[in-house]
């Protein structure tokens, strides 16, 4: 067991990269795939319609979900239940004139606060669910979500204007009396008017539930909310540009060699690999999200959407890939390392055999989705993937790097631990 915990002291598990280089804007993608699940599209948004950057595409009925905008000049090639596909085109004068006429909104000058500010931000394409959540204390999770992701430190220290604007607007929106920024121990921080709490710098301390515990000393304390730094960047970005959100920041590369880029919403993995000059070798795995909690992709026409944290190439031999669905050999490694004190071996077995209610009884809702169980599994079972599958089947919303799940089937509410 000691070996397992020594593993977490491995420098590869550090959440501090020391990288301070400012973000580089990636070129516009050639093809875009936007997530439109649940959105009602505007009347003109049809196949073959020409679009331009910041053109309004649709609205979601959820007041906490931002409106959808086109990130590029292009033509809509397909619309499905889940996606809007756009192929980039060279703009003619008419399209260029439309883009130049997009109205800017100075949300800072509007002086709106709280519930009054929320619909304005929604219109700017921002998701406000976690930014405006009801709580007494709001913690901003300022750590890189996964080892290998490196945008958190430059987001705070190399882009101070956007960071400070984001924090200013957060104060206007949030009902919280106290806002605390959680950052890793040892990180440089020079903003006197922001309350800071230092938390351990080794993974999994960036997982929301563990950040809350490190800051407050309590598990699941009442009246405490958490929001990701990515959301603060988005808030600062739209405040600064005065334009709707069509960008996100991600880390692209391998665990060792990577950089941070501002990329357009809906950029395809194919375009991003091409732009980064990454050549895949046999046995490499492409991961959308962080190396530990992300999902491996077998198709590169998938896209990066707002809130995605990275695009990684896990090179052959770096981490032993999952191999099929081999049996659990009951080594106990996953149970020993689980920060939520769960039995990942049992959860994954129940999920494998469709016994989802048993997963519920084994407290699957307490799983933090840190991915350590799968990482240490010498049988290379896809433990986290099984857990996510069971959560989905139980109707639980999956955790993201910046959110907590909220949906729970009524019949399970009473047995929640
Ligand atoms: S992902 Fe695995 S190790 Fe992490 S909390 Fe969930 S069960 Fe435990
Ligand atoms: S680490 Fe893998 S093999 Fe070992 S008990 Fe857990 S699931 Fe089973």
XYZ file of C-alpha atoms and ligand atoms in Angstrom, residues 328-334 345 376-379 381 383, ligand 2:
22
model
C -10.754 -8.416 -11.358
C -7.958 -10.261 -9.577
C -8.935 -8.789 -6.199
C -5.556 -7.246 -5.547
C -7.159 -4.458 -3.473
C -5.067 -1.679 -5.036
C -8.073 0.371 -6.130
C -13.622 -3.247 -7.525
C -3.588 1.511 -10.447
C -5.538 -1.516 -11.684
C -2.980 -4.100 -12.746
C -5.733 -6.122 -14.434
C -9.971 -2.960 -15.996
C -12.927 0.859 -13.607
S -7.196 -2.750 -8.836
Fe -8.272 -3.851 -10.488
S -7.775 -6.002 -10.152
Fe -7.228 -4.933 -8.272
S -9.081 -5.098 -6.980
Fe -9.276 -3.201 -8.112
S -10.447 -3.699 -9.957
Fe -9.690 -5.635 -9.081
